[in-house]
């Protein structure tokens, strides 16, 4: 599914990702954990194709298709979804307009054609109901004045609507209290399936109590330095990143 | 691809950008080229005008000769040669004014079909739009729809030429009452050579039963359009009026100098909306309309209200400040503006709110968007006269920049001569946010569509002031105007 091989990324001349290799097969959820400054956000931005986050070396493919040469919207059309750590406010653009524009753009790119207004509304309402979100949220401008919990729920709603093949969750737990975290995790867990892969990027183990990963990778200094099962996350929580980093230095 | 095929493809692509750029091949009658007293006499005679109006025009012309073209706008353009233009062009087939639409040249009807302006009343009725339309082609009005239905309500909606014949007393009373003929250089020019435009009269207590709309089209080459519009709302009446404008793509610059006067009596309200989409010129600044417009409302009566909403996307040069004189106590003026300047366009636009009456209120919301190498200025005056007890103004000017070669400027002037009056001004300038664009694109929305979405959001406060029928079209227009502004 997602295959990253020897990825290198420079930001303003500084090497942030430094030979990262990682494979997430379809149907699996992998967690990437790492201390601040280890390159977690750079990894998610590079995979999603943000301007200024270009790979200098290595490859990244999704379902065999090369990601790195594509525009962000082309990657989205291939089925890549990034749930943002800090979802962006778009004043004046109603949530409903935004998700409709996005869904139709992705459907058009996939050759599925736009949905009629009625079919779209039915689909949105079904997802809102599943996720327990009030339709009023979509009448407000995108993320404008939203609480942290509302923003993350909006991300999960979009994820459900766009039916991506692969989801990257970038520090989805940041800014959430425990109740909001459960709701968001529940939404993410509904998306798990044999055809879909997920990469959960997080600093804390807490999120992984609710989204159980198949594998845990430790990211440090721009590379995966350790891989293990869910127990690795617990170990990190208990001992901190110090041991792993110390092992690196040695 | 062969060179010819390439050219054809290029032209087609250009046409898509400005889809109103076609020319109608129609026989026209012109005034002799250039501007003189004879030109003024020619126009007046063509319109069969009364002697007083000819004198009024001639006086305006003489004053214009002594005036100087204003140079305080943040606009740069080569000197305009007023002798090298036609001041009157009328479709020949229109010489004997058509009695009904059946008599209108089919070529003209096709032009409006192409522009998406329905003129046949049955077509309009079949659709959802409930709008009466006056259509001005170059120098003359070619058709006004729904006149009968409006007349039943006592509403007069006709071309100004017709009103001069049919309602001379109203014209004589109001023409020049709000914008004096020597108000400024372009108003004086217009007063001398104005050709057509719309006239609206709403009697006391009448709420106009439908939206009124005028559609202005410049077609002929080397021809200026000088229209004049006059709207009078008697006590307790209401009307919503919309004007739209397009022109063919031509390499030379064409002059458009209009005057619009609005008068509201006690408790009356006029809502005036403009979607200005004159040809803006090409990416290199060749061609395009020079748009110099004087628009002013007199809120004469107590509790009267005028609301200007404008979406300015076209023209190479825009010089335009729709204003309100708030004379009646408790009268209100509003100005909602979206001005988009892309490529080499230059816009200098804003408003004047002159508070005279007690407790008068005004609200200014201006959204300026600059892209390409364009320059976009907001210029506004809020003036509180000594009589403006407890008057209030709120102004908000937001500028959005796309790319790093364009400019946004704000020139707010505030003069307060009354200590109980309050003036608030807020202004922001921002670049289109890379975060927002990336967020949209990550969701699958292409870059140009993302820009259009974000910009439409930025303009929303203004766009939602437009009559519903036009709001959707205005949104599309915003997107089209910004094509090619990124990447």
XYZ file of C-alpha atoms in Angstrom:
737
model
C 0.000 0.000 0.000
C 2.172 2.904 1.218
C 5.823 2.362 0.566
C 8.441 4.881 1.557
C 11.995 4.093 0.627
C 15.116 6.009 1.677
C 13.245 9.323 1.773
C 15.280 12.513 2.207
C 13.711 15.949 2.715
C 15.413 19.316 3.189
C 13.650 22.344 4.596
C 15.467 25.631 4.026
C 18.672 23.745 3.406
C 18.419 21.696 6.575
C 17.989 17.947 6.359
C 14.848 16.952 8.289
C 14.014 13.516 6.857
C 17.130 11.501 6.474
C 16.763 8.135 4.767
C 13.340 7.136 6.053
C 12.024 3.729 5.006
C 8.567 2.513 5.961
C 5.904 0.186 4.537
C 2.256 0.110 5.586
C 0.339 -2.752 3.948
C -3.382 -2.432 3.149
C -5.604 -3.192 6.121
C -2.998 -2.153 8.694
C -2.686 0.784 11.026
C 0.826 1.898 11.836
C 1.822 4.467 14.408
C 4.808 6.743 14.009
C 5.972 8.149 17.315
C 8.749 10.524 17.964
C 9.958 13.410 20.067
C 9.464 17.054 19.044
C 11.586 17.981 16.065
C 12.029 14.410 14.872
C 10.371 15.187 11.513
C 6.814 13.945 12.124
C 4.993 16.886 10.530
C 7.554 17.129 7.732
C 6.813 13.498 6.892
C 3.076 14.103 6.635
C 3.482 17.328 4.621
C 5.951 15.690 2.247
C 3.632 12.771 1.611
C 0.696 15.143 1.014
C 2.765 17.357 -1.310
C 2.868 20.703 0.451
C 4.906 23.398 -1.345
C 8.366 23.675 0.150
C 8.434 20.020 1.287
C 10.123 18.379 -1.675
C 12.044 15.137 -1.426
C 15.681 15.404 -2.410
C 16.089 11.635 -2.615
C 14.142 8.399 -2.204
C 10.651 7.324 -3.243
C 7.138 7.197 -1.892
C 4.371 5.241 -3.613
C 0.733 4.591 -2.836
C -0.724 1.417 -4.322
C 2.265 1.378 -6.646
C 1.722 4.939 -7.929
C 4.526 7.437 -7.426
C 3.370 10.192 -5.062
C 6.291 12.574 -5.074
C 5.849 13.966 -8.589
C 2.184 14.818 -8.080
C 0.299 17.938 -7.015
C -1.501 17.730 -3.683
C -4.914 17.453 -5.359
C -3.672 14.600 -7.547
C -2.487 12.738 -4.464
C -5.900 13.315 -2.898
C -7.541 11.909 -6.025
C -5.324 8.805 -5.680
C -6.866 8.353 -2.261
C -4.428 9.991 0.132
C -6.017 11.880 3.017
C -4.204 13.939 5.622
C -6.035 14.814 8.824
C -4.333 18.050 9.873
C -2.818 18.705 13.263
C -4.136 22.268 12.959
C -7.097 22.304 10.561
C -7.167 25.602 8.681
C -9.942 28.199 8.973
C -11.523 29.375 5.718
C -13.676 32.411 6.560
C -16.829 32.921 4.538
C -16.848 29.430 3.008
C -19.650 27.295 4.441
C -18.581 23.801 5.511
C -21.255 22.311 3.276
C -19.886 24.147 0.212
C -16.382 23.053 1.072
C -17.083 19.331 1.465
C -19.274 19.339 -1.632
C -16.538 21.019 -3.694
C -13.953 18.578 -2.372
C -16.082 15.475 -2.906
C -17.040 16.480 -6.432
C -13.446 17.338 -7.307
C -12.234 13.960 -6.094
C -15.109 12.107 -7.767
C -14.461 13.916 -11.041
C -10.755 13.092 -10.878
C -11.629 9.438 -10.266
C -14.002 9.456 -13.241
C -17.070 8.929 -11.071
C -18.868 12.167 -11.990
C -20.370 14.709 -9.627
C -23.143 13.790 -7.232
C -26.526 15.437 -7.603
C -27.390 17.939 -4.877
C -29.893 15.515 -3.412
C -27.589 12.487 -3.395
C -24.878 14.591 -1.860
C -27.147 15.764 0.935
C -28.251 12.198 1.660
C -24.664 11.035 1.824
C -23.563 13.865 4.109
C -26.494 13.345 6.449
C -25.774 9.624 6.712
C -22.172 10.339 7.714
C -23.173 13.094 10.128
C -25.532 10.665 11.816
C -22.890 7.931 12.030
C -20.441 10.319 13.617
C -23.009 12.012 15.853
C -22.261 15.462 14.392
C -24.913 18.171 14.212
C -25.570 19.416 10.671
C -25.289 22.975 12.003
C -21.500 22.526 11.941
C -21.545 22.474 8.131
C -23.526 25.691 7.923
C -20.696 27.563 9.629
C -17.586 28.676 7.745
C -14.943 25.934 7.612
C -13.256 25.605 11.034
C -13.806 29.317 11.795
C -14.202 29.743 15.529
C -14.364 25.960 16.014
C -13.175 24.394 19.260
C -10.291 21.912 19.020
C -12.765 19.034 19.242
C -14.999 20.450 16.516
C -12.059 20.909 14.169
C -10.937 17.309 14.582
C -14.452 16.000 14.153
C -14.713 18.013 10.971
C -11.521 16.271 9.787
C -12.981 12.857 10.516
C -16.198 13.778 8.735
C -14.269 14.783 5.624
C -12.232 11.620 5.847
C -15.391 9.515 5.941
C -16.948 11.418 3.017
C -13.943 11.271 0.725
C -13.404 7.512 1.320
C -9.628 7.651 0.961
C -7.488 4.567 0.415
C -4.925 5.763 2.880
C -5.202 8.117 5.866
C -2.458 10.019 7.601
C -3.440 11.365 11.000
C -1.041 14.091 12.061
C -1.094 14.500 15.854
C -4.848 14.153 15.831
C -4.865 14.021 19.631
C -3.359 17.467 20.103
C -5.785 19.936 21.632
C -8.374 17.312 22.521
C -9.824 16.462 25.904
C -10.482 12.813 26.632
C -14.155 12.872 25.566
C -13.399 14.505 22.237
C -10.507 12.084 21.768
C -12.841 9.104 22.180
C -15.311 10.472 19.653
C -12.609 11.167 17.095
C -10.966 7.781 17.660
C -14.325 6.094 17.260
C -14.758 7.859 13.900
C -11.300 6.745 12.788
C -11.894 3.158 13.891
C -15.037 2.999 11.745
C -12.814 3.726 8.779
C -10.569 0.737 9.401
C -10.950 -1.980 6.829
C -9.031 -4.587 4.843
C -8.557 -2.246 1.870
C -7.438 0.820 3.771
C -4.138 1.706 5.380
C -3.473 4.286 8.071
C -0.493 6.102 9.455
C -1.080 7.598 12.877
C 1.530 10.179 13.773
C 1.657 11.080 17.419
C 3.854 12.252 20.214
C 1.883 10.551 22.990
C 0.813 6.997 23.557
C -2.619 8.146 24.788
C -4.209 8.177 21.305
C -3.077 4.578 20.757
C -5.259 3.442 23.660
C -8.171 4.222 21.405
C -6.743 3.562 17.944
C -4.903 0.272 18.290
C -1.974 0.102 15.893
C -0.680 -3.068 14.267
C 2.843 -1.713 14.414
C 4.663 1.134 16.112
C 7.669 2.918 14.594
C 9.920 5.321 16.395
C 11.009 8.323 14.354
C 14.134 10.141 15.457
C 16.468 12.452 13.557
C 14.520 11.879 10.375
C 14.674 8.086 10.310
C 12.788 5.097 11.703
C 15.065 3.897 14.455
C 12.928 1.194 16.009
C 9.872 -0.844 15.070
C 7.733 -3.053 17.262
C 4.211 -4.024 18.266
C 1.764 -1.969 20.343
C 3.840 -2.708 23.431
C 6.576 -0.436 22.098
C 4.272 2.546 22.534
C 3.668 1.648 26.166
C 7.374 1.265 26.715
C 7.995 4.740 25.273
C 5.251 6.182 27.441
C 6.878 4.712 30.515
C 10.517 5.408 29.804
C 10.327 8.385 27.485
C 12.301 8.773 24.245
C 15.577 9.131 26.121
C 16.596 5.486 25.950
C 15.930 5.168 22.250
C 17.797 8.360 21.498
C 20.675 7.354 23.735
C 20.884 4.103 21.806
C 21.207 6.138 18.629
C 24.054 8.228 19.888
C 25.978 5.160 20.993
C -0.309 22.062 -35.026
C -0.202 24.529 -37.913
C 0.237 28.196 -37.172
C -3.334 28.956 -38.182
C -4.780 26.216 -36.055
C -2.677 27.458 -33.177
C -3.987 30.948 -33.581
C -7.526 29.667 -33.673
C -6.914 27.665 -30.522
C -5.361 30.698 -28.847
C -8.295 32.873 -29.741
C -10.685 30.269 -28.455
C -8.826 30.051 -25.204
C -8.884 33.821 -24.814
C -12.553 33.858 -25.524
C -13.119 31.456 -22.725
C -11.455 33.833 -20.324
C -13.663 36.699 -21.364
C -16.643 35.060 -22.941
C -18.421 38.323 -23.689
C -15.653 39.446 -26.029
C -17.494 38.837 -29.303
C -18.606 41.593 -31.680
C -22.059 41.826 -33.173
C -21.967 42.546 -36.887
C -24.662 45.112 -37.216
C -25.070 48.229 -39.285
C -24.736 51.283 -37.140
C -25.252 54.961 -37.466
C -22.564 57.186 -36.012
C -22.187 60.814 -35.093
C -19.217 62.425 -36.888
C -16.012 61.541 -35.073
C -14.794 63.910 -32.392
C -16.316 66.219 -29.842
C -17.658 69.728 -30.496
C -20.835 71.713 -29.995
C -21.994 70.144 -33.232
C -21.633 66.672 -31.735
C -23.775 67.757 -28.804
C -26.367 69.217 -31.165
C -26.311 66.066 -33.278
C -27.050 63.835 -30.297
C -29.749 66.119 -28.974
C -31.393 66.320 -32.391
C -31.206 62.524 -32.846
C -33.083 62.191 -29.600
C -35.557 64.862 -30.564
C -34.924 66.667 -27.306
C -36.569 69.848 -26.043
C -34.649 73.075 -26.379
C -33.909 73.404 -22.631
C -32.104 70.086 -22.610
C -29.950 71.044 -25.592
C -28.989 74.226 -23.761
C -28.270 72.204 -20.610
C -25.984 69.932 -22.599
C -24.206 72.800 -24.322
C -23.570 74.521 -21.016
C -22.125 71.279 -19.633
C -19.899 71.014 -22.702
C -18.611 74.578 -22.285
C -17.801 73.964 -18.642
C -16.102 70.691 -19.518
C -13.830 72.558 -21.926
C -12.596 74.648 -19.021
C -12.113 71.736 -16.658
C -9.081 69.528 -16.119
C -9.048 65.763 -16.109
C -8.585 64.646 -12.482
C -5.176 63.148 -11.739
C -5.467 62.287 -8.048
C -6.445 58.641 -8.628
C -3.759 56.002 -8.261
C -4.099 55.268 -11.950
C -1.692 55.429 -14.833
C -2.826 55.610 -18.404
C -1.793 57.504 -21.520
C -3.656 60.752 -22.253
C -7.123 60.178 -23.683
C -7.705 61.754 -27.080
C -11.300 62.931 -26.817
C -11.292 63.847 -30.508
C -10.479 60.328 -31.606
C -13.783 58.732 -30.655
C -17.388 58.493 -31.660
C -19.899 59.844 -29.217
C -22.960 58.290 -30.726
C -23.514 54.903 -32.286
C -26.918 53.345 -32.785
C -27.933 50.159 -34.560
C -29.474 51.346 -37.828
C -32.330 48.926 -37.558
C -33.321 50.752 -34.416
C -33.801 54.033 -36.184
C -37.528 53.824 -35.999
C -37.753 52.774 -32.406
C -39.216 49.280 -32.166
C -42.773 49.073 -30.906
C -42.330 45.625 -29.458
C -39.655 42.968 -29.237
C -40.921 41.478 -32.490
C -39.613 44.578 -34.234
C -36.160 44.388 -32.697
C -33.394 43.304 -35.071
C -33.009 39.531 -34.614
C -29.214 39.988 -34.688
C -29.538 42.091 -31.538
C -31.791 39.571 -29.873
C -29.215 36.898 -30.660
C -26.519 39.046 -29.057
C -28.433 39.165 -25.823
C -29.220 35.485 -25.991
C -25.458 34.876 -26.231
C -24.919 37.121 -23.246
C -27.518 35.227 -21.291
C -29.899 38.177 -21.026
C -33.421 37.001 -21.703
C -35.450 39.678 -23.482
C -38.526 37.745 -24.468
C -40.967 38.026 -21.638
C -42.356 34.536 -22.139
C -38.821 33.130 -21.782
C -38.357 35.089 -18.624
C -41.649 33.926 -17.228
C -40.755 30.355 -18.041
C -37.596 30.717 -15.986
C -37.425 31.548 -12.320
C -36.222 35.081 -12.806
C -38.713 37.800 -12.125
C -36.814 40.710 -13.558
C -37.666 43.506 -15.918
C -34.765 44.446 -18.207
C -33.816 47.599 -20.076
C -31.121 47.000 -22.639
C -28.703 49.661 -23.812
C -26.661 48.812 -26.911
C -23.915 51.381 -27.528
C -25.797 54.674 -27.400
C -29.429 53.618 -27.402
C -31.879 51.569 -25.442
C -33.129 48.742 -27.667
C -35.759 47.164 -25.491
C -37.440 47.374 -22.137
C -39.400 44.378 -20.904
C -42.412 44.085 -18.623
C -43.396 47.710 -19.047
C -47.087 46.958 -18.899
C -46.939 44.921 -15.761
C -44.904 47.644 -14.089
C -47.232 50.376 -15.295
C -50.097 48.632 -13.536
C -48.225 49.224 -10.297
C -47.601 52.816 -11.318
C -43.897 52.181 -11.813
C -42.194 53.902 -14.720
C -39.263 51.950 -16.125
C -37.987 53.107 -19.480
C -34.953 54.356 -21.275
C -33.978 57.874 -20.310
C -34.533 59.051 -23.904
C -38.107 57.912 -23.708
C -38.580 59.497 -20.286
C -37.365 62.817 -21.703
C -40.256 62.631 -24.171
C -42.875 61.168 -21.870
C -42.057 62.665 -18.485
C -40.196 65.910 -19.130
C -41.350 67.432 -15.831
C -39.642 64.681 -13.795
C -36.474 64.843 -15.874
C -36.307 68.596 -15.591
C -36.820 68.470 -11.849
C -34.292 65.753 -11.053
C -31.621 65.573 -13.749
C -28.465 67.114 -12.347
C -30.086 67.566 -8.925
C -27.735 65.051 -7.322
C -24.746 65.211 -9.649
C -24.523 68.794 -10.966
C -23.482 68.926 -14.606
C -20.137 70.473 -13.668
C -19.582 68.209 -10.650
C -16.402 66.820 -12.119
C -14.664 66.402 -15.450
C -16.283 63.105 -16.405
C -19.726 64.092 -15.133
C -19.549 67.247 -17.267
C -18.518 65.194 -20.293
C -21.404 62.842 -19.676
C -23.864 65.718 -19.221
C -22.854 67.055 -22.620
C -22.994 63.829 -24.615
C -25.011 61.278 -22.651
C -26.941 59.083 -25.007
C -29.089 56.654 -23.130
C -29.583 54.869 -19.854
C -32.479 53.984 -17.649
C -35.151 55.937 -15.875
C -37.087 54.590 -12.922
C -39.859 56.237 -10.986
C -41.532 54.504 -8.058
C -44.638 56.306 -6.823
C -45.509 56.922 -3.212
C -46.014 53.818 -1.117
C -45.257 51.356 -3.937
C -42.967 48.405 -3.498
C -41.764 47.638 -6.995
C -43.215 44.199 -7.843
C -40.067 42.924 -9.543
C -36.326 43.420 -9.780
C -35.379 46.025 -12.347
C -32.264 45.606 -14.379
C -30.366 47.410 -17.094
C -27.887 45.704 -19.270
C -25.223 47.861 -20.882
C -23.318 46.640 -23.892
C -20.617 48.480 -25.803
C -20.351 46.967 -29.262
C -19.131 49.534 -31.796
C -15.459 50.252 -32.325
C -13.913 53.521 -31.156
C -17.114 54.441 -29.444
C -17.618 55.732 -25.966
C -20.637 54.878 -23.918
C -22.079 57.707 -21.868
C -25.120 56.518 -20.107
C -27.175 58.307 -17.560
C -29.464 56.686 -15.100
C -31.975 58.357 -12.839
C -33.996 56.596 -10.166
C -36.560 58.349 -8.039
C -38.224 56.644 -5.088
C -41.150 58.582 -3.694
C -42.195 58.478 -0.062
C -42.388 54.992 1.422
C -41.488 53.206 -1.813
C -38.938 50.478 -2.515
C -37.012 49.258 -5.536
C -34.145 46.896 -6.195
C -32.193 47.657 -9.349
C -29.279 45.904 -10.986
C -26.991 46.868 -13.822
C -24.664 44.619 -15.780
C -22.038 45.597 -18.333
C -19.960 43.831 -21.000
C -18.002 44.808 -24.098
C -16.139 43.065 -26.956
C -12.413 42.439 -26.760
C -10.643 45.139 -28.702
C -7.055 46.276 -28.822
C -7.854 49.910 -28.308
C -9.143 51.402 -25.088
C -12.723 52.537 -25.036
C -14.181 55.191 -22.827
C -17.156 54.726 -20.591
C -18.240 57.719 -18.510
C -21.572 57.276 -16.797
C -23.625 59.295 -14.358
C -26.114 57.679 -12.020
C -28.388 59.723 -9.781
C -30.645 58.298 -7.104
C -33.177 60.179 -5.000
C -35.036 58.711 -2.040
C -37.804 60.585 -0.288
C -39.025 59.911 3.254
C -39.059 56.230 4.222
C -38.095 55.137 0.714
C -35.364 52.650 -0.111
C -33.297 51.969 -3.212
C -31.067 48.951 -3.451
C -28.677 49.443 -6.351
C -26.434 46.593 -7.455
C -23.786 46.565 -10.149
C -21.976 43.706 -11.763
C -19.359 45.457 -13.852
C -17.632 43.157 -16.277
C -16.395 45.432 -19.047
C -13.567 43.957 -21.064
C -10.466 44.290 -18.832
C -7.815 44.171 -21.561
C -5.414 41.286 -22.097
C -2.607 39.999 -19.840
C -0.255 42.636 -21.230
C -2.623 45.512 -20.642
C -3.615 45.946 -24.289
C -7.165 47.163 -24.738
C -9.910 47.302 -22.167
C -12.489 49.819 -21.064
C -11.646 53.037 -19.253
C -14.439 53.269 -16.754
C -14.998 56.716 -15.189
C -18.249 56.780 -13.348
C -20.029 59.228 -11.060
C -22.713 57.603 -8.962
C -24.431 59.475 -6.199
C -27.553 59.121 -4.105
C -29.437 61.793 -2.276
C -31.263 60.443 0.743
C -33.495 63.485 0.808
C -36.218 62.241 3.097
C -36.152 61.230 6.731
C -35.562 57.530 7.353
C -34.753 56.915 3.699
C -32.108 54.433 2.669
C -29.773 53.720 -0.216
C -27.651 50.649 -0.510
C -24.941 50.379 -3.176
C -23.545 46.949 -3.904
C -20.902 46.584 -6.572
C -18.919 43.719 -7.982
C -16.201 45.258 -10.129
C -14.256 42.689 -12.088
C -13.795 44.257 -15.496
C -12.321 47.407 -17.098
C -8.681 48.297 -17.605
C -9.187 51.431 -15.492
C -11.890 51.892 -12.892
C -12.523 55.304 -11.328
C -15.728 55.088 -9.369
C -17.055 56.218 -5.990
C -20.766 55.529 -5.481
C -21.752 57.948 -2.746
C -24.594 58.916 -0.442
C -25.650 62.339 0.731
C -27.517 61.587 3.931
C -29.692 64.654 4.183
C -32.838 63.325 5.857
C -32.742 62.650 9.583
C -32.193 58.976 10.389
C -31.363 58.230 6.770
C -28.959 55.415 5.963
C -26.320 54.772 3.353
C -24.555 51.505 2.638
C -21.698 50.613 0.326
C -20.735 47.003 -0.260
C -17.948 46.509 -2.745
C -15.892 43.735 -4.261
C -13.214 45.016 -6.608
C -11.007 42.511 -8.379
C -8.007 43.623 -10.373
C -5.974 41.000 -12.204
C -3.142 41.186 -14.771
C -2.598 44.873 -15.666
C -5.928 46.198 -14.397
C -6.050 49.299 -12.213
C -8.937 50.101 -9.922
C -9.384 53.207 -7.800
C -12.762 52.850 -6.186
C -14.587 53.514 -2.958
C -17.341 55.719 -1.661
C -18.279 59.008 -0.044
C -20.727 59.192 2.819
C -21.784 62.755 3.551
C -23.709 62.931 6.800
C -25.979 65.962 7.119
C -29.072 64.761 8.966
C -29.352 63.782 12.597
C -28.682 60.181 13.561
C -27.740 59.312 10.000
C -25.919 56.029 9.651
C -23.550 54.641 7.063
C -21.811 51.343 6.596
C -18.936 50.649 4.226
C -17.683 47.142 3.512
C -14.970 47.036 0.871
C -13.159 43.912 -0.325
C -10.321 44.499 -2.726
C -8.548 41.618 -4.444
C -5.359 42.177 -6.410
C -3.626 39.619 -8.579
C -1.092 39.592 -11.409
C 0.487 43.045 -11.748
C -2.692 44.893 -10.858
C -3.085 47.929 -8.609
C -6.207 48.162 -6.488
C -7.021 51.182 -4.318
C -9.821 51.882 -1.914
C -10.512 55.620 -1.636
C -13.225 56.756 0.690
C -14.513 59.847 2.428
C -16.694 59.928 5.513
C -17.807 63.444 6.298
C -19.792 64.457 9.361
C -21.255 67.939 8.916
C -22.014 70.135 11.953
C -25.691 69.207 11.673
C -25.004 65.451 11.828
C -25.923 64.973 15.487
C -25.125 61.476 16.729
C -24.386 60.224 13.238
C -22.567 56.931 12.919
C -20.251 55.379 10.398
C -18.635 51.988 10.281
C -16.004 51.233 7.643
C -14.233 47.988 6.996
C -11.668 47.689 4.216
C -10.068 44.358 3.537
C -7.470 43.752 0.875
C -6.311 40.411 -0.386
C -3.155 39.970 -2.431
C -2.532 37.042 -4.745
C 1.093 36.792 -5.834
C 3.837 39.304 -5.112
C 3.686 41.717 -8.067
C 0.368 43.391 -7.321
C -0.511 46.243 -5.017
C -3.312 47.150 -2.618
C -3.763 50.671 -1.271
C -6.214 52.258 1.127
C -6.941 55.983 1.253
C -9.577 56.646 3.879
C -10.450 60.290 4.537
C -12.446 61.205 7.625
C -13.731 64.713 8.334
C -15.847 65.191 11.411
C -17.364 68.537 12.340
C -19.712 67.204 14.959
C -18.457 65.960 18.311
C -21.369 63.608 18.887
C -20.739 61.789 15.619
C -18.822 58.543 15.683
C -16.648 57.100 12.950
C -15.115 53.653 13.051
C -12.581 52.374 10.568
C -11.018 48.950 10.307
C -8.646 47.817 7.631
C -6.713 44.648 6.892
C -4.347 43.585 4.157
C -3.399 39.962 3.762
C -1.872 37.646 1.247
C -3.883 34.666 0.168
C -2.862 32.081 2.717
C -0.734 29.196 1.599
C -2.185 27.180 4.508
C -5.690 27.638 3.155
C -4.722 26.679 -0.373
C -2.844 23.590 0.775
C -5.770 22.537 2.955
C -8.178 22.801 -0.004
C -5.809 21.026 -2.357
C -5.210 18.194 0.106
C -8.963 17.608 -0.086
C -8.710 17.250 -3.856
C -9.658 20.782 -4.903
C -7.462 22.059 -7.756
C -5.368 25.174 -7.229
C -7.475 27.612 -9.270
C -10.684 26.348 -7.763
C -9.112 26.630 -4.314
C -8.241 30.279 -4.979
C -11.776 30.949 -6.204
C -13.221 29.270 -3.136
C -11.070 31.234 -0.697
C -11.680 34.531 -2.524
C -15.420 33.942 -2.670
C -15.305 33.339 1.070
C -13.388 36.588 1.497
C -16.095 38.460 -0.471
C -19.060 36.687 1.019
C -20.291 39.568 3.149
C -20.657 41.635 -0.006
C -21.855 38.950 -2.427
C -24.707 38.010 -0.139
C -26.040 41.545 -0.526
C -26.738 40.884 -4.207
C -30.201 39.814 -5.315
C -30.279 36.028 -5.203
C -30.576 35.598 -8.949
C -27.243 37.317 -9.427
C -25.300 36.066 -6.446
C -24.443 32.768 -8.120
C -23.386 34.469 -11.338
C -21.256 36.912 -9.374
C -19.495 34.017 -7.654
C -18.686 32.462 -11.015
C -17.481 35.811 -12.279
C -15.130 36.103 -9.303
C -13.631 32.743 -10.240
C -13.284 33.590 -13.931
C -11.667 36.966 -13.211
C -8.924 35.269 -11.241
C -8.088 32.585 -13.790
C -4.383 32.384 -14.359
C -3.589 34.326 -11.191
C -1.746 31.407 -9.591
C 0.819 28.862 -10.679
